[in-house]
Amino acid sequence: MAKYKLINNQNGDVDTIHDQENSLFIPIDPANTDYQEYLEWVAEGNEPEPADE
Amino acid sequence: MSLQLNGTAGVTYNDGSNQPAAASPYVLKNRIINGNFDIWQRGTSFSVTASTNIYTADRWRFVGSGFTGTLTRQNFTAGQTDVPNNPDYFARWDVTTNPSANIAFGQLIENVQTLAGKTATVSFYFKSNATIAANTLQFRYRQVTGGTGGTNNSVNIGEITTSWQKFTFTVNIPSLSGATLGASNSSYLAFEILSGSSHSSAFQLDIAQCQLEEGDTATPFENRMYSTELAMCQRYYFKHTGVAVGDRFAVGMGDTTSNINTIFALPTNMRATPSTSYDLINLRNGATDKTISSVFAIRLFNNSVNLIFAVSDTATTGAVYMVRGTTSSGAYIDFSAEL
């Protein structure tokens, strides 16, 4: 299980990130530090679990 | 009796009443939030194992990794005078495994331009269960811009004994001339108590009445009203906790058969769109409960936040749902916009 999983909204667009280790739902907001940590994690070469179809 | 002005006693009026010396020319002078350790929304005892950057008492967090220990709320004895002005609590930081790496406990103050280019004075009360030699711990202050530039400085802390002592340091917070700030609202001035990489012994540190103020003098600790301090904390974190089965947290409506759209009231405007976590809550219409499977949208509108929940049961489009606790204790939802 990846640390993060993408969550789609009703339109099929990624709207939140689920931190599966900490049971945390993270908004896509550049000022949110959890989102910043997610971006750093991706920049390190990690890949999130894709959103459910 | 004439009006008397005295630098220590303050102003004495002709009826004998006294206004103590003004602590500072600045209202809300203390840039540290919850410096008196009055607010503990997340709990009052935290165990740290191979720590990450976790928050404890409101606004206070650990930085660094690899240490094991606890952070707990402790009570002052009523009537004690070692730390003035009758504080209720202090924080106890116990480090049982101290790695050969920097570990710190402190606070990130929103906006790196806070006190930049100015003289500032920090004050704390410390004690320990065993003497901590001078220069073992440091007071560290860092300017993190989110863009380019920034600084990292520290000052040694003197010997900490088993009795409460007030420590003060006057520092020049560097100017940010030449630096550029990041686009997002997440720059900060960090204020931290540091155990550096050369210190690998276990220790216990009791911490009370932390203050950071402009100027070259440590003035008396600013006792803000509880409601003011709580609101200041809730700009960064708010925990809504149920105390009985069925406590209602918010109201919503079925958008579709799989989504329920809710609005949560916030006590104040948060710094950024918050992350959210929850436990032991569901959505109820009448006597029918829907189980939450995820949160797929989080929107911040001034002092409310809109969450859209995906549910694993079939919801009714257009029906009203209440977010409710499913147990008598432990149900919560929280919102974090910490730095």
Short mmCIF file of C-alpha atoms in Angstrom, two decimals, chain B:
data_model
loop_
_atom_site.label_atom_id
_atom_site.label_comp_id
_atom_site.label_asym_id
_atom_site.label_seq_id
_atom_site.Cartn_x
_atom_site.Cartn_y
_atom_site.Cartn_z
CA MET B 1 -1.45 62.88 46.98
CA SER B 2 -0.08 63.77 43.61
CA LEU B 3 0.31 61.47 40.65
CA GLN B 4 3.47 59.41 41.04
CA LEU B 5 5.38 57.83 38.21
CA ASN B 6 7.84 55.09 38.98
CA GLY B 7 9.66 52.87 36.56
CA THR B 8 9.10 49.81 38.74
CA ALA B 9 5.84 50.47 40.54
CA GLY B 10 4.11 52.12 37.58
CA VAL B 11 1.59 54.92 38.07
CA THR B 12 0.08 55.68 41.47
CA TYR B 13 -2.98 57.96 41.37
CA ASN B 14 -4.11 60.43 43.96
CA ASP B 15 -6.63 57.98 45.43
CA GLY B 16 -3.86 55.47 46.06
CA SER B 17 -4.83 53.15 43.23
CA ASN B 18 -1.97 51.78 41.18
CA GLN B 19 -1.50 50.89 37.56
CA PRO B 20 1.55 48.60 37.31
CA ALA B 21 4.30 49.46 34.91
CA ALA B 22 3.22 48.73 31.39
CA ALA B 23 4.82 45.48 30.35
CA SER B 24 5.36 46.64 26.82
CA PRO B 25 4.18 49.38 24.53
CA TYR B 26 2.64 46.72 22.33
CA VAL B 27 -0.74 45.10 22.75
CA LEU B 28 -0.62 41.33 22.22
CA LYS B 29 3.15 41.54 22.48
CA ASN B 30 3.84 37.81 22.77
CA ARG B 31 4.38 36.32 19.33
CA ILE B 32 4.23 32.82 20.79
CA ILE B 33 0.71 31.36 20.80
CA ASN B 34 -0.16 29.18 23.77
CA GLY B 35 3.07 30.14 25.51
CA ASN B 36 1.34 29.43 28.81
CA PHE B 37 0.40 25.86 27.73
CA ASP B 38 -3.29 26.40 28.45
CA ILE B 39 -4.68 24.87 25.23
CA TRP B 40 -4.41 21.12 24.51
CA GLN B 41 -7.03 20.29 21.86
CA ARG B 42 -5.20 17.15 20.66
CA GLY B 43 -4.84 15.62 24.13
CA THR B 44 -2.60 16.06 27.15
CA SER B 45 -0.13 13.19 26.76
CA PHE B 46 1.86 12.24 23.69
CA SER B 47 4.22 9.31 23.24
CA VAL B 48 6.85 9.77 20.61
CA THR B 49 8.56 6.79 18.98
CA ALA B 50 11.18 7.55 16.38
CA SER B 51 9.49 10.90 16.14
CA THR B 52 8.27 12.70 13.13
CA ASN B 53 7.26 16.33 13.05
CA ILE B 54 4.16 15.94 15.21
CA TYR B 55 2.07 18.51 17.02
CA THR B 56 1.33 18.19 20.74
CA ALA B 57 -0.02 21.08 22.85
CA ASP B 58 -1.64 23.57 20.51
CA ARG B 59 0.89 25.23 18.20
CA TRP B 60 3.81 23.29 19.77
CA ARG B 61 5.50 20.59 17.76
CA PHE B 62 8.51 18.34 17.58
CA VAL B 63 11.06 18.70 14.83
CA GLY B 64 13.58 16.05 13.89
CA SER B 65 13.47 12.32 13.98
CA GLY B 66 14.77 9.33 15.80
CA PHE B 67 14.08 10.19 19.42
CA THR B 68 11.78 8.38 21.78
CA GLY B 69 9.97 10.04 24.63
CA THR B 70 6.85 11.83 25.78
CA LEU B 71 5.35 15.27 26.00
CA THR B 72 2.84 15.68 28.78
CA ARG B 73 0.80 18.39 30.44
CA GLN B 74 1.71 18.95 34.07
CA ASN B 75 -0.13 20.93 36.74
CA PHE B 76 1.35 23.72 38.78
CA THR B 77 0.53 23.51 42.47
CA ALA B 78 -2.00 26.17 43.39
CA GLY B 79 -0.38 29.09 45.13
CA GLN B 80 3.16 28.34 44.03
CA THR B 81 5.25 31.41 43.33
CA ASP B 82 8.30 29.98 41.57
CA VAL B 83 6.70 30.88 38.24
CA PRO B 84 4.69 34.08 38.70
CA ASN B 85 1.09 34.96 37.88
CA ASN B 86 -0.46 31.60 38.75
CA PRO B 87 -0.10 29.57 35.58
CA ASP B 88 -2.15 26.36 35.55
CA TYR B 89 0.13 24.16 33.45
CA PHE B 90 3.58 23.52 32.12
CA ALA B 91 4.87 21.11 29.49
CA ARG B 92 7.20 18.23 30.34
CA TRP B 93 9.43 16.98 27.53
CA ASP B 94 11.00 13.61 28.37
CA VAL B 95 13.58 12.26 25.97
CA THR B 96 14.43 8.65 26.74
CA THR B 97 16.36 7.88 23.57
CA ASN B 98 18.29 10.81 22.19
CA PRO B 99 19.87 10.25 18.78
CA SER B 100 23.03 11.92 17.56
CA ALA B 101 20.93 14.32 15.54
CA ASN B 102 19.15 17.61 16.02
CA ILE B 103 15.83 17.29 17.80
CA ALA B 104 13.72 20.24 18.81
CA PHE B 105 10.48 21.29 20.43
CA GLY B 106 9.03 24.60 19.41
CA GLN B 107 6.66 26.67 17.41
CA LEU B 108 6.39 27.97 13.87
CA ILE B 109 5.22 31.58 13.84
CA GLU B 110 3.20 32.46 10.75
CA ASN B 111 4.89 34.86 8.33
CA VAL B 112 8.67 34.92 8.13
CA GLN B 113 8.59 38.71 8.21
CA THR B 114 7.64 38.56 11.90
CA LEU B 115 10.25 40.66 13.75
CA ALA B 116 12.61 40.53 10.74
CA GLY B 117 15.32 43.15 11.06
CA LYS B 118 14.37 43.86 14.67
CA THR B 119 15.73 43.23 18.13
CA ALA B 120 13.65 40.68 19.98
CA THR B 121 13.74 39.10 23.40
CA VAL B 122 12.71 35.57 24.23
CA SER B 123 11.99 34.36 27.73
CA PHE B 124 11.15 30.93 29.19
CA TYR B 125 10.99 29.21 32.55
CA PHE B 126 12.85 25.89 32.68
CA LYS B 127 13.62 23.19 35.21
CA SER B 128 14.61 19.55 35.06
CA ASN B 129 14.69 16.45 37.26
CA ALA B 130 18.51 16.55 37.06
CA THR B 131 20.88 19.35 36.23
CA ILE B 132 21.40 19.92 32.51
CA ALA B 133 24.82 21.45 31.99
CA ALA B 134 25.16 24.87 30.42
CA ASN B 135 25.39 24.89 26.62
CA THR B 136 23.76 21.45 26.32
CA LEU B 137 20.52 22.86 24.92
CA GLN B 138 20.08 25.81 22.62
CA PHE B 139 17.39 28.31 21.73
CA ARG B 140 17.16 28.20 17.93
CA TYR B 141 15.42 30.66 15.63
CA ARG B 142 15.01 30.04 11.92
CA GLN B 143 13.54 32.12 9.13
CA VAL B 144 11.92 29.90 6.50
CA THR B 145 10.78 31.88 3.47
CA GLY B 146 9.31 29.20 1.25
CA GLY B 147 11.31 30.90 -1.51
CA THR B 148 14.94 31.90 -1.44
CA GLY B 149 17.04 33.08 1.48
CA GLY B 150 16.36 32.51 5.14
CA THR B 151 18.47 32.06 8.24
CA ASN B 152 19.23 29.57 11.02
CA ASN B 153 20.71 30.78 14.32
CA SER B 154 20.99 29.46 17.83
CA VAL B 155 22.03 30.63 21.27
CA ASN B 156 23.28 28.40 24.08
CA ILE B 157 21.06 27.97 27.12
CA GLY B 158 22.76 28.13 30.52
CA GLU B 159 22.64 25.50 33.25
CA ILE B 160 19.15 24.21 33.93
CA THR B 161 18.62 23.03 37.50
CA THR B 162 15.90 21.24 39.41
CA SER B 163 14.35 24.59 40.37
CA TRP B 164 12.39 26.87 38.08
CA GLN B 165 14.56 29.59 36.55
CA LYS B 166 13.75 32.29 34.05
CA PHE B 167 16.01 32.40 31.00
CA THR B 168 16.08 35.38 28.65
CA PHE B 169 17.89 36.00 25.40
CA THR B 170 17.96 39.15 23.33
CA VAL B 171 18.70 38.51 19.68
CA ASN B 172 18.72 40.41 16.42
CA ILE B 173 16.34 38.71 14.03
CA PRO B 174 18.01 39.13 10.61
CA SER B 175 16.61 41.35 7.93
CA LEU B 176 15.14 39.55 4.92
CA SER B 177 16.73 41.93 2.49
CA GLY B 178 17.53 39.98 -0.67
CA ALA B 179 15.26 37.07 0.16
CA THR B 180 12.17 36.16 -1.81
CA LEU B 181 9.06 34.74 -0.23
CA GLY B 182 7.30 31.68 -1.59
CA ALA B 183 3.98 32.13 -3.33
CA SER B 184 1.94 30.22 -0.80
CA ASN B 185 1.09 31.52 2.64
CA SER B 186 3.41 29.17 4.50
CA SER B 187 6.54 31.09 5.47
CA TYR B 188 7.41 31.20 9.15
CA LEU B 189 9.76 32.19 11.91
CA ALA B 190 10.63 29.09 13.93
CA PHE B 191 11.22 29.37 17.68
CA GLU B 192 12.65 26.13 19.08
CA ILE B 193 14.39 24.51 22.03
CA LEU B 194 17.11 22.41 20.45
CA SER B 195 19.06 19.36 21.57
CA GLY B 196 21.86 19.29 19.04
CA SER B 197 23.58 16.36 17.39
CA SER B 198 26.44 16.42 19.93
CA HIS B 199 24.02 15.80 22.80
CA SER B 200 22.81 12.22 22.93
CA SER B 201 21.86 11.79 26.58
CA ALA B 202 18.35 11.29 27.87
CA PHE B 203 16.89 14.33 29.60
CA GLN B 204 13.74 15.82 31.04
CA LEU B 205 12.84 19.45 30.49
CA ASP B 206 9.92 21.29 32.10
CA ILE B 207 8.86 24.37 30.16
CA ALA B 208 6.58 27.23 31.17
CA GLN B 209 5.62 30.75 30.13
CA CYS B 210 7.38 31.14 26.79
CA GLN B 211 7.40 34.60 25.29
CA LEU B 212 8.92 36.25 22.24
CA GLU B 213 8.55 40.00 22.05
CA GLU B 214 9.96 42.96 20.25
CA GLY B 215 12.61 44.95 22.09
CA ASP B 216 15.67 44.33 24.20
CA THR B 217 13.90 43.61 27.49
CA ALA B 218 12.07 40.56 28.79
CA THR B 219 8.89 42.05 30.21
CA PRO B 220 6.42 40.13 32.42
CA PHE B 221 4.62 37.26 30.73
CA GLU B 222 1.48 38.35 28.91
CA ASN B 223 -1.54 36.51 30.32
CA ARG B 224 -4.08 36.65 27.54
CA MET B 225 -7.72 35.65 28.07
CA TYR B 226 -8.36 31.94 27.54
CA SER B 227 -10.91 32.66 24.81
CA THR B 228 -8.42 34.83 22.94
CA GLU B 229 -5.67 32.23 23.15
CA LEU B 230 -8.03 29.44 22.06
CA ALA B 231 -9.18 31.43 19.02
CA MET B 232 -5.56 32.11 18.09
CA CYS B 233 -4.84 28.37 18.24
CA GLN B 234 -7.93 27.50 16.22
CA ARG B 235 -6.68 29.45 13.24
CA TYR B 236 -4.31 26.48 12.85
CA TYR B 237 -6.16 23.51 14.38
CA PHE B 238 -9.70 22.77 15.49
CA LYS B 239 -10.95 19.51 16.95
CA HIS B 240 -14.66 18.88 17.19
CA THR B 241 -15.22 16.15 19.77
CA GLY B 242 -18.41 14.34 20.72
CA VAL B 243 -19.21 13.54 24.32
CA ALA B 244 -22.30 11.36 23.87
CA VAL B 245 -23.68 8.93 21.30
CA GLY B 246 -25.41 10.87 18.56
CA ASP B 247 -23.74 14.22 19.19
CA ARG B 248 -24.25 16.22 16.00
CA PHE B 249 -21.23 17.84 14.38
CA ALA B 250 -22.62 19.22 11.14
CA VAL B 251 -25.49 19.08 8.69
CA GLY B 252 -25.52 18.00 5.06
CA MET B 253 -27.59 16.81 2.16
CA GLY B 254 -27.38 13.89 -0.22
CA ASP B 255 -25.89 15.13 -3.49
CA THR B 256 -26.20 11.75 -5.15
CA THR B 257 -26.79 8.21 -3.97
CA SER B 258 -23.09 7.92 -3.10
CA ASN B 259 -22.14 11.44 -1.95
CA ILE B 260 -23.24 13.60 0.98
CA ASN B 261 -22.33 17.28 1.02
CA THR B 262 -21.81 18.82 4.48
CA ILE B 263 -20.96 22.16 6.06
CA PHE B 264 -18.95 22.37 9.29
CA ALA B 265 -18.86 25.64 11.21
CA LEU B 266 -15.39 26.74 12.29
CA PRO B 267 -14.75 28.96 15.31
CA THR B 268 -12.48 31.23 13.30
CA ASN B 269 -10.96 31.62 9.85
CA MET B 270 -8.22 29.05 9.31
CA ARG B 271 -4.83 29.83 7.81
CA ALA B 272 -5.29 27.56 4.78
CA THR B 273 -7.68 24.92 3.51
CA PRO B 274 -7.38 22.33 6.27
CA SER B 275 -6.56 18.65 6.14
CA THR B 276 -9.09 16.56 8.00
CA SER B 277 -9.20 13.29 9.92
CA TYR B 278 -12.04 11.68 11.81
CA ASP B 279 -13.07 8.63 13.77
CA LEU B 280 -16.31 7.10 15.00
CA ILE B 281 -18.67 9.33 13.03
CA ASN B 282 -21.28 8.59 10.38
CA LEU B 283 -24.15 10.33 8.59
CA ARG B 284 -27.75 9.85 9.71
CA ASN B 285 -31.14 10.61 8.22
CA GLY B 286 -33.92 9.67 10.60
CA ALA B 287 -32.81 6.32 11.98
CA THR B 288 -30.81 5.34 8.92
CA ASP B 289 -27.03 5.58 9.09
CA LYS B 290 -24.59 5.88 6.21
CA THR B 291 -20.98 4.82 6.58
CA ILE B 292 -18.29 7.23 5.44
CA SER B 293 -15.72 5.76 3.06
CA SER B 294 -13.72 8.87 2.14
CA VAL B 295 -13.64 12.66 1.86
CA PHE B 296 -13.33 13.67 -1.76
CA ALA B 297 -13.62 17.44 -1.53
CA ILE B 298 -12.54 19.99 1.08
CA ARG B 299 -13.44 23.66 0.55
CA LEU B 300 -12.73 26.52 2.95
CA PHE B 301 -15.16 29.46 3.08
CA ASN B 302 -14.14 32.00 5.71
CA ASN B 303 -15.24 30.37 8.96
CA SER B 304 -16.83 27.25 7.57
CA VAL B 305 -15.55 24.25 5.70
CA ASN B 306 -17.42 22.19 3.14
CA LEU B 307 -16.66 18.46 3.11
CA ILE B 308 -18.16 16.08 0.60
CA PHE B 309 -18.19 12.53 1.90
CA ALA B 310 -18.38 9.40 -0.20
CA VAL B 311 -20.52 6.81 1.56
CA SER B 312 -20.48 3.06 1.17
CA ASP B 313 -24.25 2.72 1.62
CA THR B 314 -26.87 4.08 -0.76
CA ALA B 315 -27.78 7.65 0.21
CA THR B 316 -30.95 9.47 -0.78
CA THR B 317 -30.47 12.41 -3.11
CA GLY B 318 -31.89 15.56 -1.54
CA ALA B 319 -32.28 14.04 1.92
CA VAL B 320 -30.89 15.84 4.97
CA TYR B 321 -28.11 14.08 6.88
CA MET B 322 -26.49 14.89 10.20
CA VAL B 323 -22.83 14.09 10.89
CA ARG B 324 -22.95 12.36 14.26
CA GLY B 325 -20.82 10.50 16.73
CA THR B 326 -21.42 6.78 16.94
CA THR B 327 -19.99 6.23 20.43
CA SER B 328 -20.16 7.87 23.81
CA SER B 329 -16.54 8.95 23.66
CA GLY B 330 -13.78 9.15 21.12
CA ALA B 331 -15.84 10.45 18.21
CA TYR B 332 -14.16 13.40 16.55
CA ILE B 333 -13.37 15.24 13.39
CA ASP B 334 -10.47 17.64 13.23
CA PHE B 335 -9.17 20.26 10.86
CA SER B 336 -5.51 21.17 10.57
CA ALA B 337 -4.02 24.18 8.81
CA GLU B 338 -0.75 24.11 10.74
CA LEU B 339 2.47 25.37 9.30
#
